[in-house]
XYZ file of C-alpha atoms in Angstrom:
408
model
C 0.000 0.000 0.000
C 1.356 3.402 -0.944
C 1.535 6.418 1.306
C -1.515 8.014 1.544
C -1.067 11.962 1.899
C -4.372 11.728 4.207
C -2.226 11.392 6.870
C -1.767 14.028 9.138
C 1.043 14.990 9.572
C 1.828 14.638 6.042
C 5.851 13.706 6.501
C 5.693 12.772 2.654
C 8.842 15.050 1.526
C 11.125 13.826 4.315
C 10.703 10.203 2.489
C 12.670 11.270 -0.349
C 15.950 13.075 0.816
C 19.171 11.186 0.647
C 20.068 8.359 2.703
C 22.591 10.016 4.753
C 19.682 12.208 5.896
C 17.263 9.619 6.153
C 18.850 8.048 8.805
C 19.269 10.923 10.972
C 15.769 11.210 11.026
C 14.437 8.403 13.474
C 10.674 7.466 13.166
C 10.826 8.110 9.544
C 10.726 4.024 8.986
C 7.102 3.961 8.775
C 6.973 6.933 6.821
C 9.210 4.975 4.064
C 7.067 1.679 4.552
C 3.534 3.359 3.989
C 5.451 4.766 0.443
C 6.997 0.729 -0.095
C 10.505 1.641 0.582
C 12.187 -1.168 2.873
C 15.456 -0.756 2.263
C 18.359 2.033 1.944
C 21.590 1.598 0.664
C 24.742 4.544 0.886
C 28.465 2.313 1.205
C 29.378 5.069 4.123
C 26.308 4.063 6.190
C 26.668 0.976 8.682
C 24.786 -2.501 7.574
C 22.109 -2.603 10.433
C 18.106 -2.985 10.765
C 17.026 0.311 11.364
C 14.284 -0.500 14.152
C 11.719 1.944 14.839
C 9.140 1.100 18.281
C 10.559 -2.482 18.053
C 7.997 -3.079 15.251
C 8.612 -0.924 11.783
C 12.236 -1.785 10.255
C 13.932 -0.406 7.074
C 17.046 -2.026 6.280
C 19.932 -0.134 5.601
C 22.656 -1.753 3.296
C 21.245 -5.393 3.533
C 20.652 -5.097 7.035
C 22.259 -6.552 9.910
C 22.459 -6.127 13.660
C 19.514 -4.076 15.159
C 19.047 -0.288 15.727
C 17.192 2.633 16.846
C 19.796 5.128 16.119
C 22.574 4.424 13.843
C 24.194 7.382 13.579
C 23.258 11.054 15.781
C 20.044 12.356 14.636
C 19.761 15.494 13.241
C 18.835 18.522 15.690
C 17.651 20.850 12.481
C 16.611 18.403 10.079
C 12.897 20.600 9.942
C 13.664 22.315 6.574
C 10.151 21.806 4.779
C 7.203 22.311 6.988
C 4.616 19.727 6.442
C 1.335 20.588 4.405
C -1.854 21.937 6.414
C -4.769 20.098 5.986
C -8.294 20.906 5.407
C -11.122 18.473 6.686
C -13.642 21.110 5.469
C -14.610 20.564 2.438
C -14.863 16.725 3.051
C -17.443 17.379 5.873
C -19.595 18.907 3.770
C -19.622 16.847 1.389
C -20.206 13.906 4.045
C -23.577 16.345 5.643
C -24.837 15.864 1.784
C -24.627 12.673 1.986
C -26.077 12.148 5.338
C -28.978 13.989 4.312
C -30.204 16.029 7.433
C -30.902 19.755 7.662
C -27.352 21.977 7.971
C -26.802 24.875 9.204
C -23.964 27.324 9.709
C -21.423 25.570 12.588
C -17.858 25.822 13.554
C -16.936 21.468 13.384
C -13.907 20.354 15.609
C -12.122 17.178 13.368
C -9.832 16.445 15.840
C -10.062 13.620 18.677
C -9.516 16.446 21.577
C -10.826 20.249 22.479
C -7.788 22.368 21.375
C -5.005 23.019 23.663
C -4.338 26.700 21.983
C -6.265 29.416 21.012
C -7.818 29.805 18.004
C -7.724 32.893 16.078
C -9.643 33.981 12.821
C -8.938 37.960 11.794
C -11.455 40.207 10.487
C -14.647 38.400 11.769
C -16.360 39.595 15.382
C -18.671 36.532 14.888
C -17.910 32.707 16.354
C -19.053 29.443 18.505
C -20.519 30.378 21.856
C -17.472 31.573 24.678
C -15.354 33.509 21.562
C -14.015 37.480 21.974
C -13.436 39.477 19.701
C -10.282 42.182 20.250
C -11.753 45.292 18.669
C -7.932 46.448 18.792
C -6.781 43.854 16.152
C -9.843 42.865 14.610
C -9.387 39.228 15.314
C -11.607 36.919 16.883
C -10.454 34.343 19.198
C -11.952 30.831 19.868
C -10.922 29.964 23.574
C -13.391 26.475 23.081
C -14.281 24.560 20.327
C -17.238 22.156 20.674
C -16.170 18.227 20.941
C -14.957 16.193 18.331
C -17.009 15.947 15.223
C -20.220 17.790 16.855
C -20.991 21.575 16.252
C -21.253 25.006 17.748
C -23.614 27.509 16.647
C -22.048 30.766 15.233
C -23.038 34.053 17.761
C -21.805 37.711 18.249
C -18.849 37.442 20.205
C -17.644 39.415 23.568
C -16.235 42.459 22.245
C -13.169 43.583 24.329
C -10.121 45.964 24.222
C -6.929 45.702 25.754
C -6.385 46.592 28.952
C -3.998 46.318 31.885
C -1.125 44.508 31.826
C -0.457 41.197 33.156
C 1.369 38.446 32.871
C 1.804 35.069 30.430
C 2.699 31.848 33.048
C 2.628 28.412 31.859
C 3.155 25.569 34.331
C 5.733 27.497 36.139
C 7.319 28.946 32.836
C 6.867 32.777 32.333
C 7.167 34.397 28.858
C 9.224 37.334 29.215
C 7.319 39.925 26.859
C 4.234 42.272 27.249
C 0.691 40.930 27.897
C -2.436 43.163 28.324
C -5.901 41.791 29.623
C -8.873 41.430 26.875
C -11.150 39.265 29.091
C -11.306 36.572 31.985
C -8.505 34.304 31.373
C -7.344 35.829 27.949
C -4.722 38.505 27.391
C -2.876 40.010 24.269
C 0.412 39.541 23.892
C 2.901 41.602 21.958
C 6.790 41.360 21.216
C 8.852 43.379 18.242
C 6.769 41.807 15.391
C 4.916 39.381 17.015
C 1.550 39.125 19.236
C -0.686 36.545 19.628
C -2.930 35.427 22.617
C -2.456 33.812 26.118
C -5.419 31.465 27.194
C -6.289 29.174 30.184
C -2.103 28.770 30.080
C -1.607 28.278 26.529
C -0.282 30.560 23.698
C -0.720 31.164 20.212
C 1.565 33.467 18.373
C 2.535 34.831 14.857
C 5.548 37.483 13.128
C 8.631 37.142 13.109
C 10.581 38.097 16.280
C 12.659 36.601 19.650
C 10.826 35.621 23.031
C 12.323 34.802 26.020
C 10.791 31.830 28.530
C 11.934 32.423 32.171
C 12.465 28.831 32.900
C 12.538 27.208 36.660
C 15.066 24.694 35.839
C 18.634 24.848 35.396
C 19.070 21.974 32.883
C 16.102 20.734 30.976
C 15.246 17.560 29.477
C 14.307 18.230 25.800
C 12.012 15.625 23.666
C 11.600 16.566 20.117
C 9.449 15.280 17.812
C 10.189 13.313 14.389
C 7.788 11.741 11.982
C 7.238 8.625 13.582
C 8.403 9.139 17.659
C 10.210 11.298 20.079
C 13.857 11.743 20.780
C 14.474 12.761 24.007
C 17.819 14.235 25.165
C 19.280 15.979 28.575
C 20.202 20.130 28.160
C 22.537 21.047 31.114
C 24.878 23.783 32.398
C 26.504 24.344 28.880
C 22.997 25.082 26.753
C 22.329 23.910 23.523
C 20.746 25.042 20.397
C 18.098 23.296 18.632
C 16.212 23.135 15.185
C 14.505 24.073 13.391
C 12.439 21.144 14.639
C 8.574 21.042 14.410
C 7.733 20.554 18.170
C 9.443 19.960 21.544
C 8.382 19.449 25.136
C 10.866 20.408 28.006
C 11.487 20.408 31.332
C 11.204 18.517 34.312
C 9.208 17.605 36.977
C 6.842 20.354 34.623
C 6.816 20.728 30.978
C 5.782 22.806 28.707
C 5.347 21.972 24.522
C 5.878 24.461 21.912
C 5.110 23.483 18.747
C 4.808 25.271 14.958
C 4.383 24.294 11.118
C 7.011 26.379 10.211
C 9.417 25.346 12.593
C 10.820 26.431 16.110
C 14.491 27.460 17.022
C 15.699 27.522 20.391
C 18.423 28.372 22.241
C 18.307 26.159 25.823
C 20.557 27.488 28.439
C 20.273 27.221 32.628
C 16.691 29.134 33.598
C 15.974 30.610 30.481
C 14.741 29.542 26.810
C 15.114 31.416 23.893
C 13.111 30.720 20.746
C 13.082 32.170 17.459
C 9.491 32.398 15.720
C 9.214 33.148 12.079
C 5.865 32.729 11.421
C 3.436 30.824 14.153
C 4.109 29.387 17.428
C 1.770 27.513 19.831
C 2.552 26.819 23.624
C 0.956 24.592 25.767
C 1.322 22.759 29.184
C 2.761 19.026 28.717
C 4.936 16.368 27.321
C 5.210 14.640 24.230
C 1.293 13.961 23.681
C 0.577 17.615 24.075
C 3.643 18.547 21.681
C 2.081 16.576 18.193
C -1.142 17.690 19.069
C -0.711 20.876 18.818
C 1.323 20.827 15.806
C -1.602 19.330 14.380
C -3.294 22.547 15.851
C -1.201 24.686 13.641
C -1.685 23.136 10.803
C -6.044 23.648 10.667
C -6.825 26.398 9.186
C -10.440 26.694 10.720
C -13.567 28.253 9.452
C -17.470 27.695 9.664
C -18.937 25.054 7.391
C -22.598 23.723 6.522
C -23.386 20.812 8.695
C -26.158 18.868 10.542
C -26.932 20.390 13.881
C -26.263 16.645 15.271
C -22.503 16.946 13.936
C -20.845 13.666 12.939
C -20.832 11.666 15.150
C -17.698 11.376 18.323
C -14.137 10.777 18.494
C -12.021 10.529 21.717
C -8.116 8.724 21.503
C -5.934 8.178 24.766
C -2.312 8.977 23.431
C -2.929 9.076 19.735
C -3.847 12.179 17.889
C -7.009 11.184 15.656
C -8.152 13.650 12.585
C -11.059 13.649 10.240
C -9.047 14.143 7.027
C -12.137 12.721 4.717
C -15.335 11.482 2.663
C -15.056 8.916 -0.107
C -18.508 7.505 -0.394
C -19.476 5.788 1.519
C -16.427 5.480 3.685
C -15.258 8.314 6.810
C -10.898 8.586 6.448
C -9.287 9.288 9.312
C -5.705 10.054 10.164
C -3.866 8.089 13.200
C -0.702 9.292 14.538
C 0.985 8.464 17.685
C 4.771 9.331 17.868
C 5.084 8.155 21.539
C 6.393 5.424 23.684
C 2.886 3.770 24.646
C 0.199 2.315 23.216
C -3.224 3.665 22.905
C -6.925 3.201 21.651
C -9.511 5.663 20.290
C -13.401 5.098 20.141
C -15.094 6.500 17.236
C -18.909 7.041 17.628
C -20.118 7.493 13.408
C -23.271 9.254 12.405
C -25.096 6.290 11.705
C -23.833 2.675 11.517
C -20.713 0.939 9.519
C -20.241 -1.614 7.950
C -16.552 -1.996 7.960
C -13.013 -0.933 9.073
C -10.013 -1.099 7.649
C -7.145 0.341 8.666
C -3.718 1.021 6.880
C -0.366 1.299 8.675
C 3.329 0.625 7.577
C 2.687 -2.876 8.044
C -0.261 -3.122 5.653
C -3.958 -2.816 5.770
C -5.516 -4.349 8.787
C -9.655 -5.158 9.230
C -11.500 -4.756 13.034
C -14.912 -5.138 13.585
C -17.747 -2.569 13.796
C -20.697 -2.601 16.070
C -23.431 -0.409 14.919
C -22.466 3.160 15.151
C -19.192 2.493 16.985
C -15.680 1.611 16.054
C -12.967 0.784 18.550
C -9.284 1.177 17.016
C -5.988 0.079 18.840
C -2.818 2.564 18.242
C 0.428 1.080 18.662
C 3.511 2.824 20.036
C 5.053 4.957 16.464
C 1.532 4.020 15.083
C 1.080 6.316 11.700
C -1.737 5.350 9.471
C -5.405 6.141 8.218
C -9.057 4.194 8.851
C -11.295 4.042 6.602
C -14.707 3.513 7.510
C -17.616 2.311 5.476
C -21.253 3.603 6.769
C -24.110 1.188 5.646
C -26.089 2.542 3.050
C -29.902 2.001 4.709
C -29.984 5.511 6.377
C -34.018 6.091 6.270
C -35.015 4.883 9.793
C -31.591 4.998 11.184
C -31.417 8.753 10.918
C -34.733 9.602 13.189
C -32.629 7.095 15.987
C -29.860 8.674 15.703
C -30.981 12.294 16.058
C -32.849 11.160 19.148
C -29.602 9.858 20.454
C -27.584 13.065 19.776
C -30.188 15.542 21.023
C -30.173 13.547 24.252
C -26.956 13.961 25.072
């Protein structure tokens, strides 16, 4: 089975650089399995299995003795964000199809509520909680209804900025200026950049330096690749780092700072530096929060036509799972879990399927389906789609399952 470019993150570009930089890349294995490449050969490369989460293995030079990491990976190997993705149009195509009543709604596609804020400019309208900063004519999304169901579009809380305060994430402090809009939401502003601070997140855009007070004197650093973490110890001597697409550091706290077009940092004893060109999100967390909201920054979001029911439910563990699209009469969805642990998702469809299949590096895969719900196991490095077939004898089922939905 080829690569599909439904995946989310699509790593598709990395799988084509030379193999002296292929290697330095771990987690890429399954990237190069889902496009049929299982093997790489360069005479200055060791003769090894290149192992990634003790499942997905690429041989390198006719193989040999096992390994994770044959040579150092690469600590700025980011050079070509990955695509964004948009889930949009492929919903509404999918409420056509469904055949119920739609309306205007903001949809969330992903398997979790965001973990940064949202911001759309020049629009003072959005799903219920949203404010809209009459100062920069942007309106910010704080919430975004569960996965897959919808939230009505309303005038949103107008506000201007006010006084200052400060941005503190999990013990962290960003070391720039922040003024109050509203209850748990402040504008932030530094050389060319502002953004928001929400509930102890951050989102972020320009092109400029910020400083994070950190309260740790070395750090432990995990960055992400396209199929798992690397994790590595910062101490007294700093380090630089990237561009990479997402980290979490820390200690006994973390925080996760993540961005499609890539994040620099400098990593010394209390203090972290980090170059933004472009967006940066910052959340509270480890590795799971780190992908996540990569995936974040790479949704461009905007209201669609949909039922009032929504689509049905998603909700995932570790792994990060995306709505990425409608081919009749099957639901895609993108699985990706870059971490050390196993996990398992629960997808509740509009009506009820028929079948699953689902596709990974080591080939397509079938689990059952009970009426209207799907449950998937993730693997550790797991990076893959489902697709979904929904049964095709919608009449009756539709009146059961809008009683179902408007009961909840």
């Amino acid at each position: 089975m080829k690569y599909s470019k439904t995946i989310v993150p699509d790593w598709t570009v990395y799988s084509s650089l030379n193999p002296k930089e292929i290697i330095s890349i771990p987690g890429l294995q399954q990237i190069l399995l889902l496009n049929g490449i299982r093997k790489v050969e360069d005479n200055e490369l060791p003769s090894v299995d290149w192992i990634c989460c003790g499942i997905y293995k690429v041989s390198v030079n006719g193989g040999g003795s096992e390994s994770e990491i044959p040579i150092e990976p690469s600590l700025q190997y980011y050079e070509e964000p990955v695509p964004r993705f948009d889930p949009w149009t492929e919903l509404e195509r999918l409420a056509e199809w469904l055949g119920y009543e739609v309306g205007n709604y903001y949809v969330n596609p992903l398997s979790w509520l965001p973990l940064t804020p949202i911001t759309i400019s020049n629009t003072d309208e959005g799903p219920a909680g949203c404010v809209y900063d009459e100062d920069m004519d942007t309106m910010i999304i704080g919430s975004m209804p569960p996965p897959l169901r919808t939230s009505s579009i309303t005038k949103c809380k107008r506000s201007k900025h006010r006084r200052p305060s400060e941005a503190l994430i999990n013990g962290f402090k960003l070391s720039t200026a922040a003024k109050e809009l509203n209850k748990d939401l402040s504008y932030i502003s530094s050389e060319d950049c502002h953004g928001y601070f929400h509930n102890g997140s951050i989102y972020i855009e320009g092109k400029c330096s910020l400083e994070i007070d950190s309260p740790y004197y070395d750090h432990k650093v995990s960055i992400l690749y396209p199929g798992m973490h690397y994790d590595m110890r910062i101490g007294v001597a700093g380090r630089s780092i990237g561009p990479v697409p997402a980290v979490s550091i820390g200690l006994w706290n973390k925080i996760s700072l993540a961005s499609r077009t890539g994040i620099i940092l400098d990593v010394k004893p209390g203090k972290i530096v980090v170059q933004v060109n472009g967006s940066l999100r910052i959340a509270s967390g480890g590795s799971k929060t780190s992908y996540r909201i990569l995936i974040e920054d790479l949704v461009e979001w905007r209201p669609i036509r949909a039922p009032e029911p929504g689509f049905g439910n998603i909700r995932s563990s570790s792994a990060a799972i995306v709505f990425v699209g409608w081919d009749e009469p099957k639901m895609v969805f993108s699985i990706y879990n870059p971490i050390h642990e196993s996990g398992i998702a629960d997808l509740r469809l509009p009506y009820d399927g028929r079948n699953c299949t689902i596709i990974g590096p080591l080939g397509p895969d079938d689990i059952p389906v009970s009426g209207d719900l799907v449950r998937i196991p993730v693997p550790a490095g797991f990076v893959g789609v489902a697709e979904i077939s929904l049964t095709e004898t919608r009449l009756f089922h539709k009146f059961r399952i809008r009683k179902r939905f408007r009961s909840q």
